Amino acid sequence: MANLAIDSIKERTFDAIVIGSGASGSWAAKEFTEKGLKTLLLERGRNVEHVKDYPTTNLYPYEFEHRLEMPYEDKQKNPIANRCYNYREDSKHFFVKDDEHPYIQVKDFDWIRGYQVGGKSLLWARQVQRWSDFDFEGPARDGFSVDWPIRYKDIAPWYSYVERFVGVSGNNDGIPELPDGEHLPAFPLNAVEDHFSKSVAKHYKNRHVISARCAHLSKPNPIHIEQGRVQCQNRVLCQRGCPFGGYYSANAVTIPWAQKTGNLTLRPHSVVHSILYDETKGKATGVKVIDANTKEEMEFFAKVIFVNASALNTNLILLNSVSNRFPQGLGNDNGLMGKYVAFHNYTATIGAEYDGLLQYRTDGRNPAGGGYIPRFRNVYRQETDFLRGWAAGFGAGRAEIRDTSGVGSALKDGMLNAKLGTWRVHSHMMAETIPKEDNFVSLDANQKDAWGIPLLRISIDYDENDRKMRQDYYEQMTEMYEKAGFTNIQTRDDNRRPGNDIHEMGGVRMGHDPKTSLLNKWHQLHACQNVFVTDGACMTSTSTQNPTLTYMAFTARAANYAMDEMKKGNL
């Protein structure tokens, strides 16, 4: 019997365990397995294999029962998911159902989740921008949050490393606050987007409208062909899963790459309960897992553990990892875990019309979504009555108009002979929020989920800084629109709840001092250095850029550091 127990433990022992199979977790698995480490990749949801498990990817609208609309019954049953712009009949199978995965909203918060192998990398907007030192130095400059323990020079080579592998389209625009990268050719702006870009350049010194940078293969390099991917087909059906591998997802890129090494064990349906801590060794030894289907409890062991469960779930797992040494959660000596959570404020939009350039039309599709306006407020100096700043998306297009006023043959002719309307332009704000102690998550003392894990309590909201920033966006964009000759300008607050940006960050923040942060500059828990956090939970501040590229770069850097430390015998 003793030998059987030893054999069982050996079978459940790995060099590294990675919790979460999305964009950042799959990068950790790729790095470890490429270097020869036997790696266990845990995913709480079902398996999704590239191509095989994209059931809607080639369907026409008329092949869907509800023509891509969500029925009333589903909207009533899943109000949180239905508020996500990407939750549709062709993609709903990649979202969790509200009633199956409850949480407690102390304040209104939309927690959008995708529990499957690949996570939300099947659903993300694929926008990728680097941070600059203006972003990493922000907290130190204005005194809110704590100073980042790294700077752009620390992460720049890892941005390049990731960009070359995943494929990022974009121009090198020479903008200090938005560093250039290793880019494939950009998806170009259309005529009116280009007109707006030129107008902004003419009237403003430090404002720019550029082609959006996105993780799509505009022109594959040999490494992408080796991955089994081909050029993006501009279908703009990305939320269904891309059979061409035209955009980066964990399913199409990093997980298959790790699997072909022979060093990866992928285990779906594995709900991580907690991380195991050995007080005599002074380090983590493994994880406790509950099988999602059978509810069987089991333990897996490894020398190093990467927690990449997505920001709020990473907080949940660490807070639930209690022991005599860590009664408040693993590594939580200072009591700050779960606090200083932040996100992106996407509540403001602005639309308008343009009656010029009517000789042009837009028949093609742009997977990058059009243009991007990097942050220009409070970059070089504090110039407003709010902290930090906002970026924005921008796009333009012409819709077909059909005359339905007739009857009989006149109606038929009107429906068949559509005419192009005037140009419509649109923009949405992408604003930084400030991490605050009273924006936090915690574990409920009484309520548990179907696997016996405490429900997460979420208390996160907007503040006056967010409202001031939104007003500034309206004012500045209106001025820019007017200078470009746009008319019928309309601003709109879309009443988006916190969380619906799907960019939650923080709770296990990086920093210099163990008294004011949870992680060091290598993403190690200060108090348990063989546990690393490189997903959104590690973020000290949020900047304005889409965060996923930064998570992937952080992960590649930290994984290679961890392997170096393992070789030295330090982990």
Coordinates of C-alpha atoms in Angstrom, one line a residue:
M1 CA 0.0 0.0 0.0
A2 CA 2.9 2.4 0.8
N3 CA 4.3 1.9 -2.7
L4 CA 0.9 2.6 -4.2
A5 CA 0.7 5.8 -2.3
I6 CA 4.2 6.8 -3.4
D7 CA 3.4 6.0 -7.0
S8 CA 0.2 8.1 -6.8
I9 CA 2.1 11.1 -5.4
K10 CA 4.7 10.7 -8.2
E11 CA 2.0 10.7 -10.8
R12 CA 0.6 13.9 -9.4
T13 CA 4.0 15.7 -9.1
F14 CA 5.3 18.1 -11.7
D15 CA 8.1 20.6 -12.1
A16 CA 5.6 23.4 -12.5
I17 CA 1.8 24.0 -12.0
V18 CA 0.0 26.7 -13.9
I19 CA -3.5 27.7 -12.7
G20 CA -5.6 29.0 -15.6
S21 CA -5.2 28.3 -19.3
G22 CA -6.0 31.8 -20.9
A23 CA -3.6 34.3 -22.5
S24 CA -1.2 34.5 -19.6
G25 CA -1.4 31.0 -18.1
S26 CA -0.9 29.4 -21.5
W27 CA 2.2 31.6 -22.0
A28 CA 3.6 30.2 -18.7
A29 CA 2.9 26.7 -19.9
K30 CA 4.6 27.4 -23.2
E31 CA 7.8 28.8 -21.6
F32 CA 8.1 25.9 -19.0
T33 CA 7.4 23.1 -21.5
E34 CA 9.8 24.5 -24.1
K35 CA 12.6 24.4 -21.5
G36 CA 11.8 20.8 -20.6
L37 CA 9.8 21.2 -17.5
K38 CA 7.0 18.8 -16.9
T39 CA 4.0 21.2 -16.5
L40 CA 0.5 20.7 -15.3
L41 CA -2.0 23.3 -16.8
L42 CA -5.2 23.4 -14.8
E43 CA -8.5 24.8 -16.2
R44 CA -11.7 24.8 -14.2
G45 CA -13.9 24.7 -17.4
R46 CA -14.3 22.2 -20.2
N47 CA -11.7 21.5 -22.9
V48 CA -11.9 23.5 -26.2
E49 CA -9.7 22.3 -29.0
H50 CA -8.7 24.6 -31.8
V51 CA -11.0 24.3 -34.8
K52 CA -12.7 21.2 -33.5
D53 CA -14.6 23.0 -30.8
Y54 CA -15.7 26.1 -32.7
P55 CA -19.3 25.0 -33.6
T56 CA -20.5 28.2 -35.0
T57 CA -17.5 29.5 -36.8
N58 CA -18.7 28.9 -40.4
L59 CA -22.4 29.4 -40.0
Y60 CA -24.4 32.0 -41.9
P61 CA -26.8 34.3 -39.9
Y62 CA -29.8 32.5 -41.3
E63 CA -28.5 29.2 -39.9
F64 CA -29.0 30.5 -36.3
E65 CA -32.4 29.9 -34.7
H66 CA -32.7 33.6 -33.6
R67 CA -30.6 35.2 -36.3
L68 CA -27.8 36.0 -33.8
E69 CA -30.1 37.7 -31.4
M70 CA -30.5 36.5 -27.8
P71 CA -34.0 35.5 -26.9
Y72 CA -35.9 37.2 -24.1
E73 CA -35.8 34.2 -21.8
D74 CA -32.0 34.1 -22.0
K75 CA -31.7 37.8 -21.3
Q76 CA -33.8 37.4 -18.2
K77 CA -31.9 34.4 -17.0
N78 CA -28.4 35.8 -17.8
P79 CA -28.6 39.6 -17.4
I80 CA -24.8 40.0 -16.6
A81 CA -23.6 38.0 -19.6
N82 CA -26.2 39.7 -21.8
R83 CA -24.7 43.1 -21.0
C84 CA -21.5 42.1 -22.6
Y85 CA -21.2 43.3 -26.2
N86 CA -19.8 39.9 -27.4
Y87 CA -22.5 37.7 -25.8
R88 CA -24.5 36.6 -28.8
E89 CA -26.0 33.5 -30.2
D90 CA -22.8 32.6 -32.1
S91 CA -20.6 33.0 -29.0
K92 CA -22.7 32.3 -25.9
H93 CA -21.2 28.9 -25.4
F94 CA -17.9 30.5 -24.5
F95 CA -19.5 32.5 -21.6
V96 CA -20.4 31.2 -18.1
K97 CA -24.1 31.3 -17.2
D98 CA -25.0 33.7 -14.4
D99 CA -26.9 31.2 -12.2
E100 CA -24.2 28.5 -12.5
H101 CA -21.4 30.7 -11.1
P102 CA -22.8 33.2 -8.6
Y103 CA -21.0 35.9 -6.8
I104 CA -22.1 38.6 -4.4
Q105 CA -22.4 42.2 -5.7
V106 CA -21.9 44.5 -2.7
K107 CA -22.0 47.2 -5.5
D108 CA -23.2 46.6 -9.0
F109 CA -20.4 44.8 -10.9
D110 CA -20.5 42.8 -14.1
W111 CA -18.1 39.9 -13.8
I112 CA -17.7 38.5 -17.3
R113 CA -16.1 35.1 -17.4
G114 CA -15.2 32.4 -19.9
Y115 CA -14.5 29.1 -18.2
Q116 CA -13.0 26.8 -20.8
V117 CA -9.5 25.9 -22.0
G118 CA -8.3 29.2 -23.5
G119 CA -10.4 31.3 -21.2
K120 CA -11.4 34.7 -22.6
S121 CA -8.6 34.6 -25.2
L122 CA -11.4 33.2 -27.5
L123 CA -13.4 36.4 -26.8
W124 CA -11.1 39.3 -26.3
A125 CA -11.0 42.4 -28.5
R126 CA -7.4 41.6 -29.5
Q127 CA -6.2 45.2 -29.0
V128 CA -2.5 45.3 -28.0
Q129 CA -0.5 48.3 -27.0
R130 CA 2.7 48.5 -25.0
W131 CA 3.0 50.5 -21.8
S132 CA 5.6 53.3 -21.5
D133 CA 7.4 54.7 -18.6
F134 CA 4.7 57.4 -18.4
D135 CA 2.5 54.5 -17.3
F136 CA 4.9 52.7 -15.0
E137 CA 6.0 56.0 -13.4
G138 CA 2.4 57.3 -12.9
P139 CA 1.8 56.2 -9.3
A140 CA 5.2 57.5 -8.1
R141 CA 4.6 60.8 -9.8
D142 CA 1.1 61.6 -8.4
G143 CA 1.3 59.6 -5.2
F144 CA -1.7 57.3 -5.7
S145 CA -1.2 53.6 -5.4
V146 CA 2.5 52.5 -4.8
D147 CA 5.4 52.7 -7.1
W148 CA 5.9 50.0 -9.7
P149 CA 9.0 48.0 -9.0
I150 CA 9.8 47.8 -12.7
R151 CA 10.1 50.2 -15.6
Y152 CA 9.7 50.0 -19.4
K153 CA 13.3 48.9 -19.9
D154 CA 12.6 45.8 -17.8
I155 CA 9.7 44.7 -19.9
A156 CA 10.6 46.0 -23.4
P157 CA 12.5 42.9 -24.6
W158 CA 9.7 40.7 -23.4
Y159 CA 7.1 42.8 -25.3
S160 CA 9.2 42.1 -28.4
Y161 CA 9.5 38.4 -27.6
V162 CA 5.8 38.0 -27.3
E163 CA 4.9 40.2 -30.2
R164 CA 7.1 38.2 -32.6
F165 CA 5.5 35.0 -31.5
V166 CA 1.8 35.9 -31.4
G167 CA 1.9 38.3 -34.4
V168 CA 0.8 42.0 -33.9
S169 CA -0.2 44.2 -36.7
G170 CA 0.4 47.9 -36.5
N171 CA 2.5 50.8 -37.5
N172 CA 5.6 52.1 -35.7
D173 CA 4.2 55.6 -35.1
G174 CA 7.1 57.2 -33.1
I175 CA 4.9 58.2 -30.2
P176 CA 6.8 58.3 -26.8
E177 CA 3.8 57.5 -24.8
L178 CA 3.0 54.5 -26.9
P179 CA 6.2 52.7 -27.7
D180 CA 6.7 51.0 -31.0
G181 CA 6.9 47.3 -31.3
E182 CA 7.7 44.2 -33.5
H183 CA 4.9 44.8 -35.9
L184 CA 3.4 43.1 -38.9
P185 CA 1.8 45.5 -41.5
A186 CA -1.0 47.5 -40.1
F187 CA -4.6 47.3 -41.1
P188 CA -5.1 50.7 -42.7
L189 CA -7.5 53.5 -41.7
N190 CA -10.4 54.1 -44.1
A191 CA -10.9 57.4 -45.9
V192 CA -12.7 59.2 -43.1
E193 CA -10.6 57.7 -40.3
D194 CA -7.5 58.9 -42.2
H195 CA -9.2 62.4 -42.6
F196 CA -9.7 62.6 -38.9
S197 CA -6.1 61.5 -38.2
K198 CA -4.8 64.3 -40.5
S199 CA -7.1 66.8 -39.0
V200 CA -5.9 66.0 -35.4
A201 CA -2.3 66.1 -36.5
K202 CA -2.9 69.6 -38.1
H203 CA -4.6 71.1 -35.1
Y204 CA -2.7 69.5 -32.2
K205 CA 0.9 68.9 -31.4
N206 CA 0.7 65.9 -29.1
R207 CA -2.5 64.2 -30.2
H208 CA -2.6 61.2 -32.6
V209 CA -5.1 59.0 -34.4
I210 CA -3.3 55.8 -35.5
S211 CA -4.2 52.5 -36.9
A212 CA -5.2 50.2 -34.0
R213 CA -2.6 47.6 -33.1
C214 CA -4.1 44.2 -32.9
A215 CA -3.0 40.5 -32.4
H216 CA -3.9 39.5 -36.0
L217 CA -1.7 38.1 -38.7
S218 CA -1.9 40.7 -41.5
K219 CA 1.2 39.0 -43.1
P220 CA 2.3 35.8 -41.4
N221 CA 6.0 35.2 -40.7
P222 CA 7.6 31.7 -40.8
I223 CA 7.0 31.3 -37.0
H224 CA 3.3 31.7 -37.5
I225 CA 3.2 29.2 -40.4
E226 CA 5.0 26.8 -38.1
Q227 CA 2.3 27.3 -35.6
G228 CA -0.2 26.1 -38.2
R229 CA -1.8 29.6 -38.7
V230 CA -2.5 31.5 -41.8
Q231 CA -3.3 35.1 -42.7
C232 CA -6.3 36.8 -41.1
Q233 CA -9.2 36.5 -43.4
N234 CA -10.9 39.8 -42.2
R235 CA -14.1 37.9 -41.4
V236 CA -14.6 39.8 -38.1
L237 CA -16.2 36.7 -36.6
C238 CA -13.5 36.3 -34.0
Q239 CA -15.8 35.7 -31.0
R240 CA -16.7 32.3 -32.6
G241 CA -13.1 31.0 -32.6
C242 CA -11.0 31.4 -35.7
P243 CA -10.3 28.2 -37.7
F244 CA -7.5 30.0 -39.5
G245 CA -5.7 31.0 -36.4
G246 CA -5.8 34.5 -37.8
Y247 CA -5.7 36.1 -34.4
Y248 CA -3.9 35.1 -31.2
S249 CA -5.7 32.8 -28.8
A250 CA -4.3 30.3 -26.3
N251 CA -6.2 27.6 -28.2
A252 CA -4.6 28.3 -31.5
V253 CA -1.1 29.2 -30.5
T254 CA 0.4 28.8 -27.0
I255 CA -1.4 25.6 -25.8
P256 CA -0.7 23.6 -29.0
W257 CA 2.9 24.8 -29.0
A258 CA 3.3 23.5 -25.4
Q259 CA 1.5 20.3 -26.2
K260 CA 3.9 19.3 -29.0
T261 CA 6.8 19.4 -26.6
G262 CA 5.4 16.3 -24.8
N263 CA 5.9 18.1 -21.5
L264 CA 2.4 19.4 -20.9
T265 CA -0.4 17.8 -19.0
L266 CA -3.6 19.7 -19.6
R267 CA -6.4 19.0 -17.1
P268 CA -9.7 20.7 -17.7
H269 CA -12.7 20.4 -15.3
S270 CA -10.3 21.2 -12.4
V271 CA -11.6 23.8 -10.0
V272 CA -8.6 25.0 -7.9
H273 CA -9.7 25.3 -4.2
S274 CA -6.4 26.5 -2.7
I275 CA -2.6 26.4 -2.8
L276 CA -1.0 24.1 -0.3
Y277 CA 1.7 25.6 2.0
D278 CA 4.3 23.6 4.0
E279 CA 5.2 25.5 7.1
T280 CA 8.3 23.5 7.7
K281 CA 9.7 24.1 4.2
G282 CA 8.4 27.7 4.1
K283 CA 7.0 27.4 0.7
A284 CA 4.1 26.2 -1.4
T285 CA 4.1 22.5 -2.3
G286 CA 1.1 22.2 -4.6
V287 CA -2.6 22.8 -5.1
K288 CA -5.8 21.4 -3.9
V289 CA -8.2 20.7 -6.8
I290 CA -11.9 19.7 -7.0
D291 CA -13.0 17.9 -10.1
A292 CA -15.8 20.0 -11.6
N293 CA -17.9 17.0 -12.5
T294 CA -17.4 14.4 -9.8
K295 CA -16.5 16.9 -6.9
E296 CA -13.6 14.6 -6.0
E297 CA -10.8 16.3 -4.1
M298 CA -7.2 15.7 -5.1
E299 CA -3.8 17.3 -4.7
F300 CA -1.1 18.0 -7.2
F301 CA 2.5 19.0 -6.4
A302 CA 5.3 21.1 -7.9
K303 CA 8.3 23.2 -7.1
V304 CA 6.8 26.4 -8.7
I305 CA 3.2 27.6 -9.0
F306 CA 2.0 30.2 -11.4
V307 CA -1.5 31.7 -10.6
N308 CA -3.1 32.9 -13.8
A309 CA -6.8 32.3 -13.1
S310 CA -7.8 35.8 -14.2
A311 CA -7.6 38.8 -11.8
L312 CA -10.6 38.2 -9.5
N313 CA -10.3 34.4 -9.4
T314 CA -6.6 34.7 -8.6
N315 CA -7.6 36.9 -5.7
L316 CA -10.2 34.3 -4.6
I317 CA -7.8 31.4 -4.8
L318 CA -5.1 33.1 -2.8
L319 CA -7.5 34.4 -0.2
N320 CA -8.9 30.9 0.2
S321 CA -5.4 29.5 0.6
V322 CA -5.3 29.7 4.4
S323 CA -3.0 28.0 6.9
N324 CA -1.6 28.6 10.4
R325 CA 1.1 30.7 8.8
F326 CA -1.2 32.6 6.5
P327 CA -4.7 32.9 8.2
Q328 CA -5.7 35.7 5.9
G329 CA -4.7 34.1 2.7
L330 CA -1.4 33.0 1.1
G331 CA 1.2 35.7 1.3
N332 CA -1.3 38.2 2.9
D333 CA 0.7 39.3 5.9
N334 CA -0.2 43.0 5.4
G335 CA -3.9 42.4 4.9
L336 CA -3.9 44.2 1.5
M337 CA -4.9 41.2 -0.7
G338 CA -8.1 41.8 -2.5
K339 CA -7.8 45.6 -2.1
Y340 CA -6.9 48.3 -4.5
V341 CA -8.7 46.6 -7.4
A342 CA -9.2 48.8 -10.5
F343 CA -10.5 48.5 -14.0
H344 CA -11.1 50.6 -17.1
N345 CA -13.9 53.1 -17.5
Y346 CA -15.6 52.6 -20.8
T347 CA -18.8 54.5 -20.0
A348 CA -18.6 57.3 -22.6
T349 CA -19.1 57.3 -26.3
I350 CA -19.5 60.0 -28.9
G351 CA -20.9 59.8 -32.4
A352 CA -21.3 62.2 -35.4
E353 CA -21.8 62.5 -39.1
Y354 CA -19.6 63.6 -42.0
D355 CA -21.0 64.5 -45.4
G356 CA -17.6 64.6 -47.2
L357 CA -15.6 61.9 -49.0
L358 CA -18.8 60.4 -50.4
Q359 CA -16.9 59.1 -53.4
Y360 CA -15.5 56.4 -51.0
R361 CA -17.3 53.4 -49.5
T362 CA -16.3 50.7 -47.0
D363 CA -17.0 47.2 -48.4
G364 CA -14.2 45.5 -46.5
R365 CA -13.9 44.6 -42.9
N366 CA -11.1 45.7 -40.5
P367 CA -10.4 43.3 -37.7
A368 CA -8.4 45.9 -35.9
G369 CA -11.6 48.0 -35.6
G370 CA -10.3 51.2 -37.1
G371 CA -8.3 53.9 -35.2
Y372 CA -6.8 54.4 -31.8
I373 CA -6.2 57.6 -29.9
P374 CA -3.4 57.2 -27.4
R375 CA -3.6 59.1 -24.1
F376 CA -2.6 62.7 -24.3
R377 CA -3.9 64.1 -21.0
N378 CA -1.6 64.5 -18.0
V379 CA 1.2 62.7 -19.8
Y380 CA 4.1 65.2 -19.4
R381 CA 2.6 67.2 -16.6
Q382 CA -0.6 67.4 -14.5
E383 CA -2.8 69.7 -16.6
T384 CA -6.4 68.8 -15.4
D385 CA -8.4 68.6 -12.2
F386 CA -8.4 64.8 -12.5
L387 CA -5.6 62.2 -12.2
R388 CA -4.2 60.2 -15.1
G389 CA -6.0 60.1 -18.5
W390 CA -7.9 58.3 -21.2
A391 CA -7.4 56.8 -24.6
A392 CA -10.1 56.2 -27.2
G393 CA -11.1 54.0 -30.0
F394 CA -12.3 55.7 -33.3
G395 CA -14.0 54.3 -36.4
A396 CA -16.1 55.4 -39.3
G397 CA -18.4 53.7 -41.8
R398 CA -21.3 54.1 -44.2
A399 CA -24.4 52.1 -43.7
E400 CA -26.8 50.9 -46.4
I401 CA -30.2 52.5 -46.4
R402 CA -33.2 50.7 -47.8
D403 CA -36.4 52.5 -48.7
T404 CA -39.3 50.6 -47.1
S405 CA -42.0 53.3 -47.6
G406 CA -43.4 51.7 -50.8
V407 CA -45.9 49.0 -51.4
G408 CA -45.7 46.0 -53.7
S409 CA -43.1 46.4 -56.5
A410 CA -42.0 49.7 -55.1
L411 CA -41.2 48.1 -51.7
K412 CA -39.4 45.3 -53.5
D413 CA -37.3 47.8 -55.5
G414 CA -36.5 49.8 -52.4
M415 CA -35.4 46.7 -50.5
L416 CA -33.2 45.4 -53.3
N417 CA -31.6 48.6 -54.3
A418 CA -30.0 49.9 -51.2
K419 CA -28.2 53.3 -51.1
L420 CA -25.2 54.3 -49.1
G421 CA -26.0 56.8 -46.3
T422 CA -23.7 59.5 -45.1
W423 CA -20.5 58.7 -43.1
R424 CA -21.1 57.9 -39.4
V425 CA -18.2 58.3 -37.0
H426 CA -18.0 56.8 -33.5
S427 CA -15.6 56.7 -30.6
H428 CA -15.5 55.1 -27.1
M429 CA -13.5 56.2 -24.1
M430 CA -10.9 53.9 -22.5
A431 CA -10.1 55.6 -19.2
E432 CA -7.7 54.6 -16.4
T433 CA -9.3 54.2 -12.9
I434 CA -7.3 54.8 -9.8
P435 CA -6.8 51.8 -7.4
K436 CA -8.4 52.6 -4.1
E437 CA -8.5 50.6 -0.9
D438 CA -12.3 50.8 -0.8
N439 CA -12.5 49.0 -4.2
F440 CA -12.0 45.5 -3.1
V441 CA -13.0 41.8 -3.2
S442 CA -13.3 39.4 -0.3
L443 CA -14.6 36.0 0.6
D444 CA -18.1 35.6 2.0
A445 CA -18.1 34.0 5.4
N446 CA -21.1 31.8 4.8
Q447 CA -22.1 31.3 1.2
K448 CA -20.3 28.8 -1.0
D449 CA -20.5 27.7 -4.6
A450 CA -21.2 24.2 -5.9
W451 CA -17.7 23.1 -5.2
G452 CA -17.6 24.3 -1.6
I453 CA -15.5 27.4 -2.3
P454 CA -16.6 30.7 -0.7
L455 CA -18.4 33.1 -2.9
L456 CA -16.5 36.2 -3.9
R457 CA -17.9 39.5 -2.6
I458 CA -17.2 42.4 -5.0
S459 CA -17.4 46.0 -3.9
I460 CA -16.1 48.2 -6.7
D461 CA -17.5 51.5 -8.1
Y462 CA -16.7 54.6 -10.1
D463 CA -15.7 57.8 -8.3
E464 CA -15.5 61.6 -8.9
N465 CA -12.2 61.2 -10.8
D466 CA -13.9 58.9 -13.3
R467 CA -16.8 61.4 -13.8
K468 CA -14.4 64.3 -14.4
M469 CA -12.5 62.2 -16.9
R470 CA -15.6 61.3 -18.8
Q471 CA -16.6 65.0 -19.0
D472 CA -13.1 65.8 -20.3
Y473 CA -13.5 63.1 -23.0
Y474 CA -16.8 64.6 -24.2
E475 CA -15.3 68.1 -24.3
Q476 CA -12.0 67.2 -26.0
M477 CA -13.5 64.8 -28.5
T478 CA -16.3 67.3 -29.4
E479 CA -13.6 69.9 -30.1
M480 CA -11.6 67.5 -32.3
Y481 CA -14.8 66.4 -34.1
E482 CA -15.7 70.0 -34.9
K483 CA -12.2 70.8 -36.2
A484 CA -12.6 67.8 -38.6
G485 CA -15.9 69.1 -39.9
F486 CA -18.1 66.4 -38.3
T487 CA -21.7 67.4 -37.6
N488 CA -24.7 66.2 -35.5
I489 CA -22.3 65.4 -32.6
Q490 CA -23.9 63.3 -29.9
T491 CA -22.4 62.3 -26.6
R492 CA -23.7 59.4 -24.7
D493 CA -23.2 57.8 -21.2
D494 CA -23.9 54.1 -21.9
N495 CA -24.4 53.4 -18.1
R496 CA -21.9 50.6 -18.3
R497 CA -21.4 49.0 -15.0
P498 CA -17.9 48.5 -13.6
G499 CA -16.5 45.1 -14.8
N500 CA -18.2 45.3 -18.2
D501 CA -14.9 46.6 -19.6
I502 CA -13.6 43.1 -18.7
H503 CA -10.3 44.6 -17.6
E504 CA -10.3 44.1 -13.9
M505 CA -6.9 44.5 -12.3
G506 CA -5.1 44.5 -9.0
G507 CA -5.7 43.0 -5.5
V508 CA -2.3 41.2 -5.5
R509 CA -0.3 44.2 -6.6
M510 CA 3.4 44.5 -7.2
G511 CA 5.7 46.8 -5.3
H512 CA 9.0 47.4 -3.6
D513 CA 7.9 47.0 0.0
P514 CA 6.2 43.9 1.5
K515 CA 4.3 46.2 3.9
T516 CA 2.5 47.9 1.0
S517 CA 2.4 45.3 -1.8
L518 CA 2.1 41.5 -2.2
L519 CA 4.5 40.8 -5.1
N520 CA 8.1 41.7 -5.9
K521 CA 9.5 42.9 -9.2
W522 CA 9.6 39.3 -10.4
H523 CA 5.9 38.7 -9.6
Q524 CA 6.8 36.4 -6.6
L525 CA 4.7 36.6 -3.4
H526 CA 7.0 38.5 -1.0
A527 CA 6.2 35.9 1.7
C528 CA 6.1 32.8 -0.5
Q529 CA 8.5 33.1 -3.3
N530 CA 7.8 29.9 -5.3
V531 CA 4.3 31.3 -6.1
F532 CA 4.0 33.8 -8.9
V533 CA 1.1 35.9 -10.1
T534 CA 1.3 37.4 -13.7
D535 CA -2.3 37.9 -14.7
G536 CA -4.3 41.1 -14.0
A537 CA -4.2 40.6 -10.3
C538 CA -0.6 41.7 -10.2
M539 CA -1.3 45.2 -11.6
T540 CA -0.2 48.1 -9.5
S541 CA -2.1 50.6 -11.7
T542 CA -4.1 50.2 -14.9
S543 CA -2.9 52.8 -17.4
T544 CA -5.2 53.3 -20.4
Q545 CA -3.9 50.6 -22.7
N546 CA -5.6 47.2 -23.3
P547 CA -3.7 45.0 -20.7
T548 CA -3.4 41.5 -22.3
L549 CA -0.1 42.1 -24.1
T550 CA 1.4 43.3 -20.9
Y551 CA 0.2 40.2 -19.0
M552 CA 1.8 37.9 -21.6
A553 CA 5.1 39.8 -21.5
F554 CA 5.1 39.8 -17.7
T555 CA 4.4 36.0 -17.8
A556 CA 7.2 35.2 -20.2
R557 CA 9.7 37.3 -18.2
A558 CA 8.6 35.8 -14.8
A559 CA 8.6 32.2 -16.1
N560 CA 12.2 32.5 -17.4
Y561 CA 13.3 34.0 -14.1
A562 CA 11.6 31.2 -12.2
M563 CA 13.4 28.6 -14.2
D564 CA 16.8 30.4 -13.6
E565 CA 16.0 30.4 -9.9
M566 CA 15.1 26.7 -10.0
K567 CA 18.5 25.9 -11.6
K568 CA 20.2 27.8 -8.8
G569 CA 18.3 25.8 -6.2
N570 CA 16.5 28.9 -4.9
L571 CA 13.0 27.6 -5.5

